[in-house]
Tab-separated table of C-alpha atoms and ligand atoms in Angstrom:
chain	number	residue	atom	x	y	z
A	1130	MET	CA	71.221	181.901	88.349
A	1131	VAL	CA	73.210	178.284	88.020
A	1132	ALA	CA	71.268	176.717	84.859
A	1133	ASP	CA	73.005	173.129	85.316
A	1134	TYR	CA	71.866	171.375	82.098
A	1135	VAL	CA	71.625	167.267	82.243
A	1136	LYS	CA	71.458	166.244	78.537
A	1137	GLN	CA	67.574	165.568	76.426
A	1138	PRO	CA	67.549	162.362	74.979
A	1139	LYS	CA	67.567	164.188	71.761
A	1140	LEU	CA	70.973	165.787	71.848
A	1141	ALA	CA	72.330	162.403	73.867
A	1142	GLU	CA	70.900	160.380	70.899
A	1143	ALA	CA	73.411	162.710	68.226
A	1144	THR	CA	76.376	162.822	70.636
A	1145	GLY	CA	76.400	158.873	71.364
A	1146	GLY	CA	74.954	159.545	74.224
A	1147	LYS	CA	77.097	161.331	75.895
A	1148	MET	CA	76.255	164.377	77.889
A	1149	PHE	CA	77.311	168.566	78.162
A	1150	ILE	CA	76.811	170.050	81.756
A	1151	LEU	CA	77.519	173.792	81.997
A	1152	ASN	CA	77.383	175.492	84.847
A	1153	SER	CA	77.278	179.678	84.346
A	1154	SER	CA	78.350	179.964	87.966
A	1155	ASN	CA	81.893	178.685	87.115
A	1156	PRO	CA	83.645	181.576	85.837
A	1157	VAL	CA	85.133	179.893	82.772
A	1158	PRO	CA	82.972	180.917	80.114
A	1159	LEU	CA	79.856	178.909	78.728
A	1160	TYR	CA	81.912	178.561	75.735
A	1161	LYS	CA	84.631	177.314	76.560
A	1162	GLN	CA	83.264	174.945	79.096
A	1163	LEU	CA	81.380	173.451	76.043
A	1164	TYR	CA	84.355	173.581	73.724
A	1165	ASN	CA	86.211	172.047	76.687
A	1166	GLN	CA	84.231	169.158	77.136
A	1167	ILE	CA	83.706	168.216	73.393
A	1168	ARG	CA	87.195	168.912	73.018
A	1169	GLU	CA	87.632	165.622	75.874
A	1170	GLN	CA	85.034	163.516	74.175
A	1171	ILE	CA	86.799	163.740	70.938
A	1172	LEU	CA	90.335	163.223	72.280
A	1173	SER	CA	89.220	160.422	74.456
A	1174	GLY	CA	88.001	158.691	71.449
A	1175	LYS	CA	84.182	158.715	72.844
A	1176	LEU	CA	83.053	161.033	69.885
A	1177	ALA	CA	83.912	159.372	66.559
A	1178	ALA	CA	85.661	160.209	63.912
A	1179	ASP	CA	83.273	161.465	61.283
A	1180	ALA	CA	80.293	161.799	63.824
A	1181	ARG	CA	78.307	164.223	63.504
A	1182	LEU	CA	77.379	166.849	65.988
A	1183	PRO	CA	73.749	168.511	66.766
A	1184	SER	CA	73.440	171.661	64.850
A	1185	VAL	CA	74.114	175.248	66.758
A	1186	ARG	CA	70.233	175.814	66.950
A	1187	ASP	CA	69.672	172.236	68.542
A	1188	MET	CA	72.547	172.704	70.841
A	1189	ALA	CA	71.443	175.532	72.093
A	1190	ILE	CA	67.497	174.710	72.195
A	1191	GLU	CA	68.921	171.707	75.087
A	1192	LEU	CA	71.371	173.214	76.264
A	1193	SER	CA	69.142	176.477	77.291
A	1194	VAL	CA	71.900	179.257	76.399
A	1195	SER	CA	72.101	181.273	73.336
A	1196	ARG	CA	73.846	179.814	69.714
A	1197	ASN	CA	76.799	182.515	70.006
A	1198	THR	CA	77.801	180.113	72.768
A	1199	VAL	CA	77.661	176.985	70.811
A	1200	ASP	CA	79.007	179.012	67.716
A	1201	GLY	CA	81.726	180.263	69.835
A	1202	ALA	CA	82.173	177.128	70.811
A	1203	TYR	CA	82.372	175.125	67.380
A	1204	GLN	CA	84.453	177.751	65.653
A	1205	GLU	CA	86.924	177.435	68.335
A	1206	LEU	CA	86.864	173.387	67.584
A	1207	CYS	CA	86.770	174.115	64.326
A	1208	ALA	CA	89.893	176.451	64.140
A	1209	GLU	CA	92.055	173.932	65.893
A	1210	GLY	CA	90.814	170.855	63.904
A	1211	TYR	CA	88.590	168.941	66.321
A	1212	ILE	CA	85.816	169.419	64.226
A	1213	TYR	CA	85.090	169.637	60.611
A	1214	SER	CA	81.967	172.116	58.724
A	1215	SER	CA	80.516	170.314	55.698
A	1216	PRO	CA	78.507	172.681	53.268
A	1217	ARG	CA	74.142	172.463	54.686
A	1218	SER	CA	75.309	168.906	56.209
A	1219	GLY	CA	76.308	170.454	59.780
A	1220	TYR	CA	79.844	170.067	62.102
A	1221	PHE	CA	81.543	166.519	62.016
A	1222	VAL	CA	84.384	164.946	64.570
A	1223	SER	CA	87.756	165.489	62.524
A	1224	ALA	CA	89.274	161.664	62.458
A	1225	LEU	CA	92.346	161.907	65.058
A	1226	ASP	CA	95.458	159.328	65.663
A	1227	GLN	CA	93.960	157.796	68.906
A	1228	ASP	CA	97.281	156.402	70.334
A	1229	THR	CA	98.535	160.132	70.124
A	1230	ALA	CA	95.283	161.442	71.279
A	1231	ALA	CA	95.053	159.289	74.050
A	1232	GLN	CA	98.794	160.144	75.328
A	1233	SER	CA	97.860	163.625	75.418
A	1234	PRO	CA	96.989	165.511	78.587
A	1235	SER	CA	93.989	166.915	77.558
A	1236	ALA	CA	92.805	163.460	77.491
A	1237	LYS	CA	92.554	163.377	81.177
A	1238	PRO	CA	89.149	163.869	82.561
A	1239	CYS	CA	87.899	167.449	81.664
A	1240	LYS	CA	88.028	169.596	84.830
A	1241	ASP	CA	86.121	172.613	83.884
A	1242	ASP	CA	86.490	174.635	86.969
A	1243	TYR	CA	90.648	174.902	86.084
A	1244	LEU	CA	92.325	178.153	86.268
A	1245	PRO	CA	95.833	178.804	84.907
A	1246	GLY	CA	98.434	179.394	87.926
A	1247	PRO	CA	98.792	178.241	91.134
A	1248	PRO	CA	95.603	180.775	93.010
A	1249	SER	CA	97.241	183.227	95.464
A	1250	ASN	CA	97.387	182.372	98.643
A	1251	PHE	CA	97.846	185.342	100.062
A	1252	VAL	CA	93.887	187.256	101.938
A	1253	TYR	CA	95.851	190.554	100.913
A	1254	ASP	CA	98.112	191.003	97.712
A	1255	PHE	CA	99.508	194.203	97.551
A	1256	HIS	CA	101.312	193.009	94.737
A	1257	PRO	CA	101.862	196.113	91.842
A	1258	ALA	CA	101.240	193.864	88.792
A	1259	ARG	CA	97.798	192.168	89.759
A	1260	LEU	CA	95.092	193.633	88.194
A	1261	ASP	CA	91.517	193.780	88.752
A	1262	PRO	CA	89.931	190.240	88.763
A	1263	GLU	CA	86.868	191.008	87.513
A	1264	SER	CA	87.744	193.558	84.623
A	1265	PHE	CA	89.026	191.334	81.913
A	1266	PRO	CA	85.752	191.913	79.559
A	1267	THR	CA	85.473	188.600	78.591
A	1268	GLU	CA	81.981	188.755	76.521
A	1269	LEU	CA	83.596	191.677	74.797
A	1270	TRP	CA	86.465	189.811	73.881
A	1271	ARG	CA	84.841	186.336	73.093
A	1272	LYS	CA	82.589	188.022	70.165
A	1273	CYS	CA	85.371	190.394	69.226
A	1274	PHE	CA	87.577	187.105	68.812
A	1275	ILE	CA	84.734	185.074	67.168
A	1276	GLU	CA	84.548	187.810	64.777
A	1277	GLY	CA	88.502	187.511	63.702
A	1278	LEU	CA	87.313	184.181	63.079
A	1279	ARG	CA	85.248	184.502	60.467
A	1280	ARG	CA	86.554	187.991	59.024
A	1281	ASN	CA	90.010	186.580	58.532
A	1282	SER	CA	89.547	182.270	58.103
A	1283	ARG	CA	91.441	183.135	54.934
A	1284	GLN	CA	94.887	184.692	56.491
A	1285	LEU	CA	94.988	181.915	59.723
A	1286	VAL	CA	96.738	179.865	56.769
A	1287	GLN	CA	99.396	182.030	56.816
A	1288	TYR	CA	101.885	183.112	59.423
A	1289	GLY	CA	101.408	186.834	58.980
A	1290	ASP	CA	103.707	189.679	58.796
A	1291	PRO	CA	106.312	189.542	61.641
A	1292	GLN	CA	105.866	192.885	62.315
A	1293	GLY	CA	102.777	192.370	63.463
A	1294	ASP	CA	99.092	192.808	61.808
A	1295	TRP	CA	98.567	196.003	59.906
A	1296	GLY	CA	95.340	196.744	60.698
A	1297	LEU	CA	96.508	196.384	64.415
A	1298	ARG	CA	99.293	198.745	63.836
A	1299	CYS	CA	96.398	200.954	62.410
A	1300	SER	CA	94.641	201.115	65.704
A	1301	ILE	CA	97.101	201.289	67.908
A	1302	GLN	CA	98.894	204.141	65.115
A	1303	GLY	CA	95.719	206.150	65.637
A	1304	TYR	CA	95.236	205.870	69.103
A	1305	LEU	CA	99.044	206.539	69.936
A	1306	GLU	CA	98.385	209.811	68.404
A	1307	ARG	CA	94.731	210.555	69.985
A	1308	SER	CA	96.037	209.591	73.738
A	1309	ARG	CA	99.859	209.478	74.129
A	1310	GLY	CA	100.688	212.651	71.414
A	1311	VAL	CA	102.816	209.840	70.048
A	1312	ILE	CA	103.666	210.351	66.177
A	1313	CYS	CA	104.319	207.806	63.932
A	1314	ALA	CA	103.044	205.626	61.106
A	1315	PRO	CA	101.805	202.599	61.424
A	1316	ASP	CA	105.299	200.955	59.455
A	1317	GLN	CA	107.440	202.009	62.429
A	1318	ILE	CA	105.333	199.674	65.102
A	1319	ILE	CA	106.321	196.353	65.870
A	1320	ILE	CA	104.243	194.190	67.938
A	1321	CYS	CA	105.756	192.335	70.519
A	1322	ALA	CA	104.946	189.631	72.968
A	1323	GLY	CA	105.956	191.993	75.902
A	1324	LEU	CA	108.179	194.930	77.329
A	1325	GLN	CA	111.309	192.409	77.595
A	1326	GLN	CA	110.740	191.110	73.820
A	1327	SER	CA	110.944	194.101	72.433
A	1328	LEU	CA	114.296	195.241	74.535
A	1329	ASP	CA	115.431	192.257	73.343
A	1330	ILE	CA	115.020	193.551	69.432
A	1331	VAL	CA	116.122	196.378	70.216
A	1332	SER	CA	119.418	195.226	72.151
A	1333	ASN	CA	120.081	193.136	69.454
A	1334	ILE	CA	119.728	196.176	66.869
A	1335	LEU	CA	122.105	198.254	68.712
A	1336	LYS	CA	124.552	196.122	69.957
A	1337	GLU	CA	127.531	196.330	66.912
A	1338	SER	CA	127.709	200.557	68.306
A	1339	HIS	CA	126.569	200.510	71.958
A	1340	SER	CA	127.983	198.741	74.980
A	1341	ILE	CA	126.495	200.837	78.095
A	1342	VAL	CA	122.758	201.092	78.744
A	1343	ALA	CA	121.881	204.107	81.643
A	1344	ILE	CA	118.695	202.903	83.861
A	1345	GLU	CA	116.849	204.087	86.233
A	1346	ASN	CA	117.606	203.314	89.887
A	1347	PRO	CA	115.314	202.865	91.924
A	1348	GLY	CA	114.095	201.335	88.360
A	1349	TYR	CA	111.656	198.437	86.895
A	1350	HIS	CA	114.230	195.195	87.673
A	1351	LEU	CA	112.920	193.323	84.951
A	1352	PRO	CA	114.332	194.937	81.905
A	1353	ARG	CA	118.052	194.447	83.656
A	1354	SER	CA	118.608	190.829	82.906
A	1355	VAL	CA	117.674	191.720	79.103
A	1356	PHE	CA	119.935	194.342	78.767
A	1357	GLN	CA	123.304	192.013	80.803
A	1358	ASN	CA	121.691	188.465	78.269
A	1359	ASN	CA	122.684	190.931	75.265
A	1360	SER	CA	126.114	191.976	77.072
A	1361	TYR	CA	125.476	195.472	78.072
A	1362	SER	CA	126.724	196.839	80.705
A	1363	ILE	CA	124.345	198.689	83.202
A	1364	PHE	CA	124.871	202.231	84.445
A	1365	PRO	CA	121.904	202.916	86.920
A	1366	LEU	CA	121.161	206.757	87.436
A	1367	PRO	CA	119.652	208.229	90.871
A	1368	ILE	CA	115.943	209.160	90.417
A	1369	GLY	CA	115.268	212.333	91.956
A	1370	PRO	CA	112.056	214.569	92.026
A	1371	GLY	CA	112.507	215.208	87.865
A	1372	GLY	CA	113.540	211.505	87.269
A	1373	ILE	CA	116.736	210.193	86.234
A	1374	ASP	CA	120.310	212.644	87.402
A	1375	LEU	CA	120.910	214.077	83.623
A	1376	ASN	CA	124.121	215.204	84.411
A	1377	LEU	CA	125.488	211.631	85.638
A	1378	LEU	CA	123.702	210.855	82.261
A	1379	LYS	CA	125.896	213.503	80.433
A	1380	ALA	CA	129.147	212.192	82.557
A	1381	SER	CA	128.673	208.574	81.740
A	1382	ASN	CA	129.635	206.799	79.258
A	1383	SER	CA	125.501	205.580	78.337
A	1384	THR	CA	124.700	205.496	74.758
A	1385	ILE	CA	120.766	204.288	75.915
A	1386	ALA	CA	119.181	205.553	78.608
A	1387	TYR	CA	115.833	203.382	79.555
A	1388	VAL	CA	113.370	205.553	81.271
A	1389	THR	CA	109.498	205.816	82.233
A	1390	PRO	CA	109.308	209.481	82.146
A	1391	SER	CA	105.426	210.103	82.884
A	1392	HIS	CA	105.128	207.788	85.888
A	1393	GLN	CA	108.327	206.661	86.787
A	1394	LEU	CA	108.538	202.890	88.085
A	1395	PRO	CA	108.774	202.715	91.340
A	1396	LEU	CA	108.441	206.579	92.899
A	1397	GLY	CA	105.814	208.069	90.518
A	1398	CYS	CA	107.470	211.100	89.653
A	1399	VAL	CA	106.620	212.763	86.526
A	1400	MET	CA	109.661	213.774	84.372
A	1401	PRO	CA	109.045	217.931	83.605
A	1402	VAL	CA	109.429	218.484	80.038
A	1403	ALA	CA	112.715	220.822	80.432
A	1404	ASN	CA	114.021	217.687	81.452
A	1405	ARG	CA	112.413	215.735	78.447
A	1406	LEU	CA	114.174	218.499	76.103
A	1407	ALA	CA	117.510	217.830	78.425
A	1408	LEU	CA	117.532	214.291	77.681
A	1409	ILE	CA	116.788	214.766	73.658
A	1410	GLU	CA	119.114	216.707	73.406
A	1411	TRP	CA	121.553	214.222	74.443
A	1412	ALA	CA	120.488	212.000	73.062
A	1413	GLU	CA	120.508	214.005	69.418
A	1414	SER	CA	124.193	215.561	70.414
A	1415	GLY	CA	125.574	212.253	69.857
A	1416	CYS	CA	123.655	209.311	68.431
A	1417	ARG	CA	122.225	207.983	71.006
A	1418	TYR	CA	119.078	206.401	72.250
A	1419	ILE	CA	116.052	206.666	74.641
A	1420	ILE	CA	114.202	203.982	75.219
A	1421	GLU	CA	110.273	205.348	77.026
A	1422	ASP	CA	108.728	203.037	78.456
A	1423	ASP	CA	105.069	204.220	78.824
A	1424	TYR	CA	103.594	201.035	80.608
A	1425	ASP	CA	100.440	202.447	82.480
A	1426	SER	CA	100.240	206.501	81.411
A	1427	GLU	CA	95.936	206.077	80.967
A	1428	LEU	CA	95.670	205.649	84.690
A	1429	ARG	CA	96.316	208.861	85.634
A	1430	TYR	CA	93.178	209.935	88.911
A	1431	HIS	CA	93.646	213.583	88.401
A	1432	GLY	CA	93.791	216.092	85.378
A	1433	LYS	CA	95.055	214.612	81.919
A	1434	PRO	CA	97.541	211.767	81.230
A	1435	ILE	CA	100.828	213.221	80.793
A	1436	PRO	CA	102.123	213.420	76.945
A	1437	SER	CA	104.645	211.268	76.193
A	1438	LEU	CA	108.633	212.105	75.491
A	1439	GLN	CA	108.437	211.066	71.947
A	1440	GLY	CA	105.700	213.369	70.576
A	1441	LEU	CA	108.304	216.225	71.149
A	1442	HIS	CA	110.499	214.871	68.879
A	1443	PRO	CA	108.943	212.732	66.873
A	1444	THR	CA	111.731	212.255	64.336
A	1445	GLY	CA	114.911	211.778	66.923
A	1446	ASN	CA	116.431	208.928	68.539
A	1447	ILE	CA	113.580	207.788	70.311
A	1448	ILE	CA	112.215	204.150	71.049
A	1449	TYR	CA	108.742	203.951	72.272
A	1450	SER	CA	107.618	200.858	73.805
A	1451	GLY	CA	104.172	201.110	75.433
A	1452	THR	CA	101.640	197.752	76.633
A	1453	PHE	CA	98.205	196.366	76.662
A	1454	SER	CA	99.532	194.337	80.112
A	1455	LYS	CA	98.572	197.252	82.488
A	1456	LEU	CA	94.898	198.067	81.702
A	1457	LEU	CA	93.634	195.157	79.655
A	1458	SER	CA	95.797	191.863	80.327
A	1459	PRO	CA	98.841	190.589	81.209
A	1460	ALA	CA	98.192	186.921	80.191
A	1461	LEU	CA	97.860	187.997	76.719
A	1462	ARG	CA	101.324	188.843	75.931
A	1463	LEU	CA	100.396	191.640	73.539
A	1464	SER	CA	102.447	194.810	73.562
A	1465	TYR	CA	104.011	197.068	70.783
A	1466	MET	CA	106.835	199.345	70.315
A	1467	VAL	CA	107.336	202.434	67.647
A	1468	LEU	CA	110.914	202.173	66.269
A	1469	PRO	CA	112.072	205.090	64.217
A	1470	TYR	CA	112.904	205.214	61.314
A	1471	SER	CA	116.414	205.233	61.359
A	1472	LEU	CA	115.960	201.640	62.934
A	1473	LEU	CA	113.210	200.315	60.490
A	1474	ALA	CA	116.295	199.182	58.323
A	1475	PRO	CA	118.297	197.294	60.494
A	1476	TYR	CA	115.166	196.131	62.577
A	1477	ARG	CA	114.103	194.360	58.903
A	1478	GLN	CA	117.638	193.154	57.715
A	1479	LEU	CA	117.852	191.220	61.746
A	1480	TYR	CA	114.803	190.118	61.567
A	1481	ARG	CA	113.478	189.333	57.875
A	1482	ASP	CA	113.787	185.114	58.836
A	1483	TYR	CA	111.532	185.887	61.618
A	1484	PHE	CA	107.813	184.427	62.134
A	1485	PRO	CA	105.407	187.130	63.855
A	1486	SER	CA	105.265	185.672	68.018
A	1487	VAL	CA	101.858	187.012	68.381
A	1488	SER	CA	99.254	184.703	67.263
A	1489	LEU	CA	97.268	186.701	64.678
A	1490	LEU	CA	93.742	185.517	66.083
A	1491	GLU	CA	94.887	187.556	69.361
A	1492	GLN	CA	95.711	190.139	67.608
A	1493	ARG	CA	92.815	190.396	64.687
A	1494	THR	CA	90.532	190.123	68.397
A	1495	MET	CA	92.359	193.066	69.758
A	1496	ALA	CA	92.397	195.250	66.327
A	1497	THR	CA	88.257	194.522	66.354
A	1498	PHE	CA	88.188	195.752	70.369
A	1499	MET	CA	89.874	198.913	69.035
A	1500	GLU	CA	88.044	199.522	65.693
A	1501	HIS	CA	84.729	199.244	67.617
A	1502	GLY	CA	85.912	201.640	70.051
A	1503	HIS	CA	85.721	199.332	72.786
A	1504	TRP	CA	89.507	199.176	74.131
A	1505	GLU	CA	89.272	203.527	75.061
A	1506	ARG	CA	85.886	202.920	76.280
A	1507	HIS	CA	87.864	200.541	78.417
A	1508	ILE	CA	90.262	202.663	79.632
A	1509	ARG	CA	87.849	204.979	81.045
A	1510	ARG	CA	86.116	201.999	82.843
A	1511	MET	CA	89.149	201.068	84.151
A	1512	ARG	CA	89.931	204.387	85.068
A	1513	MET	CA	87.530	204.563	87.084
A	1514	ILE	CA	87.625	201.280	89.099
A	1515	TYR	CA	91.089	201.775	89.849
A	1516	LYS	CA	90.428	205.707	91.513
A	1517	LYS	CA	88.200	204.357	93.371
A	1518	LYS	CA	90.640	201.502	94.972
A	1519	HIS	CA	93.132	204.055	95.168
A	1520	ASP	CA	91.301	206.871	97.014
A	1521	ILE	CA	90.656	203.845	99.330
A	1522	LEU	CA	94.266	202.825	99.909
A	1523	LEU	CA	94.843	206.453	100.229
A	1524	ARG	CA	92.033	206.872	102.716
A	1525	SER	CA	93.236	203.918	105.211
A	1526	ILE	CA	96.977	204.761	105.212
A	1527	GLU	CA	95.684	208.202	106.679
A	1528	THR	CA	93.360	206.805	108.879
A	1529	HIS	CA	96.049	203.787	110.050
A	1530	PHE	CA	99.338	205.340	109.022
A	1531	GLY	CA	99.178	208.773	109.625
A	1532	LYS	CA	102.564	210.935	110.308
A	1533	GLN	CA	103.856	207.272	110.702
A	1534	ALA	CA	104.724	206.899	107.001
A	1535	VAL	CA	105.520	209.545	104.243
A	1536	LEU	CA	103.441	208.487	100.826
A	1537	ILE	CA	104.467	209.008	97.813
A	1538	GLY	CA	103.915	208.072	93.858
A	1539	GLN	CA	99.621	208.646	94.537
A	1540	GLY	CA	97.561	209.581	92.144
A	1541	ALA	CA	98.559	207.357	89.017
A	1542	GLY	CA	99.109	203.867	87.930
A	1543	LEU	CA	98.512	200.911	90.205
A	1544	HIS	CA	100.355	201.223	93.522
A	1545	VAL	CA	101.783	203.459	95.405
A	1546	VAL	CA	105.233	203.596	97.894
A	1547	LEU	CA	105.149	203.940	101.767
A	1548	ILE	CA	107.736	204.849	103.793
A	1549	LEU	CA	108.900	204.456	106.924
A	1550	PRO	CA	111.116	206.924	108.518
A	1551	ASP	CA	110.826	205.584	112.271
A	1552	THR	CA	110.190	201.813	112.064
A	1553	LEU	CA	113.214	199.807	113.153
A	1554	GLN	CA	112.362	197.065	111.085
A	1555	SER	CA	113.997	196.508	108.180
A	1556	GLU	CA	111.425	195.870	104.666
A	1557	ALA	CA	112.309	191.581	105.190
A	1558	GLU	CA	110.817	191.773	108.403
A	1559	ILE	CA	108.328	193.362	107.396
A	1560	ILE	CA	107.302	191.419	104.473
A	1561	ASP	CA	107.694	188.029	107.297
A	1562	ARG	CA	105.749	189.304	109.443
A	1563	ALA	CA	102.909	190.618	106.919
A	1564	ARG	CA	103.330	186.860	105.266
A	1565	GLN	CA	102.047	185.526	108.432
A	1566	LYS	CA	99.319	187.722	108.592
A	1567	SER	CA	98.057	186.333	105.333
A	1568	ILE	CA	99.582	189.593	103.578
A	1569	ARG	CA	101.521	189.727	100.373
A	1570	LEU	CA	104.171	192.417	99.900
A	1571	PHE	CA	106.271	192.862	96.801
A	1572	PRO	CA	110.277	194.045	98.310
A	1573	PHE	CA	110.991	197.860	97.187
A	1574	SER	CA	114.332	196.469	97.305
A	1575	GLU	CA	114.265	194.394	93.766
A	1576	PHE	CA	113.867	197.737	92.160
A	1577	HIS	CA	117.528	198.861	93.283
A	1578	VAL	CA	120.236	198.012	91.290
A	1579	ALA	CA	122.792	199.373	93.754
A	1580	GLY	CA	122.537	201.204	96.857
A	1581	GLN	CA	119.380	201.046	99.060
A	1582	PRO	CA	116.776	203.489	100.769
A	1583	GLU	CA	117.813	205.128	104.026
A	1584	ALA	CA	114.326	204.212	105.683
A	1585	THR	CA	112.459	200.919	105.475
A	1586	THR	CA	110.159	201.453	102.671
A	1587	LEU	CA	106.916	199.724	101.087
A	1588	LEU	CA	105.420	199.342	97.808
A	1589	LEU	CA	101.495	199.020	98.226
A	1590	GLY	CA	100.205	197.403	94.984
A	1591	PHE	CA	96.319	198.019	95.247
A	1592	GLY	CA	95.158	197.037	91.379
A	1593	GLY	CA	94.292	192.942	92.172
A	1594	MET	CA	92.372	193.340	95.721
A	1595	THR	CA	88.729	195.130	96.685
A	1596	GLY	CA	88.223	198.044	98.755
A	1597	SER	CA	87.974	196.160	101.544
A	1598	GLU	CA	90.652	194.042	101.295
A	1599	ILE	CA	92.507	197.300	100.460
A	1600	GLU	CA	91.028	198.779	104.096
A	1601	GLN	CA	91.536	195.439	106.248
A	1602	GLY	CA	94.755	195.266	104.863
A	1603	ILE	CA	96.108	198.563	105.516
A	1604	ALA	CA	94.911	198.250	108.968
A	1605	ILE	CA	96.926	194.765	109.697
A	1606	LEU	CA	99.857	196.426	108.224
A	1607	SER	CA	99.781	198.947	110.416
A	1608	GLN	CA	100.291	197.365	113.808
A	1609	LEU	CA	103.075	195.151	111.582
A	1610	CYS	CA	105.613	198.290	110.743
B	3099	PLP	C1	108.054	199.078	84.515
B	3099	PLP	C2	107.342	198.830	82.922
B	3099	PLP	N1	106.738	198.671	82.257
B	3099	PLP	C3	106.376	197.991	81.122
B	3099	PLP	C4	105.165	197.234	81.491
B	3099	PLP	C5	104.912	195.792	80.985
B	3099	PLP	O1	105.325	194.380	80.294
B	3099	PLP	P1	105.104	193.653	79.447
B	3099	PLP	O2	104.100	194.222	78.240
B	3099	PLP	O3	105.900	192.556	79.374
B	3099	PLP	O4	103.885	192.793	80.254
B	3099	PLP	C6	105.779	196.615	83.610
B	3099	PLP	C7	104.123	196.063	84.300
B	3099	PLP	O5	104.997	195.306	85.215
B	3099	PLP	C8	105.903	197.218	83.761
B	3099	PLP	O6	105.885	197.556	85.058
């Protein structure tokens, strides 16, 4: 239903003749559209200081929306200081410096279909970091956000714990123990704004006594610059069927190993328990550290997720890192890491003058989302959605590539790897030809810090595509390789 609303006389009177138009087919939530429009009228001076807004009830009736929608918009405006509430009198417009407000970019005409970031121009986007566009639980998130606002308004006038909200840390601890076999206490958990921030902190803590980090090759490309910016040397370790080459690691001077043991990025292999124990032994025998990046292990489509490496030796030198980016949203910038007790004191010493880097409101929203059981339900839902896409991708590859391609890394995560042993074309040529057909491919070569695969290899992310886009994209791609 498209329920455009044009103001009624009573509402127009209360808002100085201004009208609000909400469009339910717009992807921007209704409360946000209302928030944007009221905010724009306040910033442009059309709603004068101390003007009274219609009550939540009246506004909801006039706009034919729920009270929650209006309440959501008012709460957000209130939290940001655009309006204020007066007990038993209602909501009023705050007095703003109109000169400054008029210069604010937000004072431009409100375009409520605005979505941040350039839209992808590709019809078939195989980028591995894309999630299902319909999957964000907007309505539940909004409810948890509002609940968080209501329950925590007193905390919002303070900076909060630099290590992260205690309630969120407790929820993460319970989840990690139940689902990932990670054994830790909430005081070992640090809430971060993504893996790179976690690695930056770890690099900083360890740089007095460590200078060489072993990384997987091929491996996730983004941590490299974090280590290098902290003056570490990088030691690439080849990946075999059981993960990193442990003999080479032992022979190297590396004293930190950054690994993705439960789902190696990009090849998808799982480090067997014997290798995990050998890696732990390597760390224990020389005051060395393992950084375990457990970024998407919930997404395993057959059998149970592989338990964490940290759980094999919870008191060892293992730094465990997890994220909400792969199942919920990479835009939230919400992740966590578990430090071994031995690193907590140096962490607190180094970071005692830092403020938290993740908004308390987002942290409280996530905590509420977890407390109500939404997070674990969301994971189950996502696993079903992505399994369907994964199966379609595998079938399409079988149909269109047949024996031309060798598939690896299937059965988990949001991408697979396709080796093309017989093609004469390079990766760059295929990516270029694909681009001309509106297909986006992320270069597999980006994951290599040294050397390149013998045969042309493609990385196919499927999270952001629909089933039919996957089928058509693979059919077209097979003609180009
Ligand atoms: C190997 C790996 N680790 C971690 C992440 C998540 O990073 P962040 O928490 O910074 O979004 C990703 C995202 O794609 C990844 O591929």
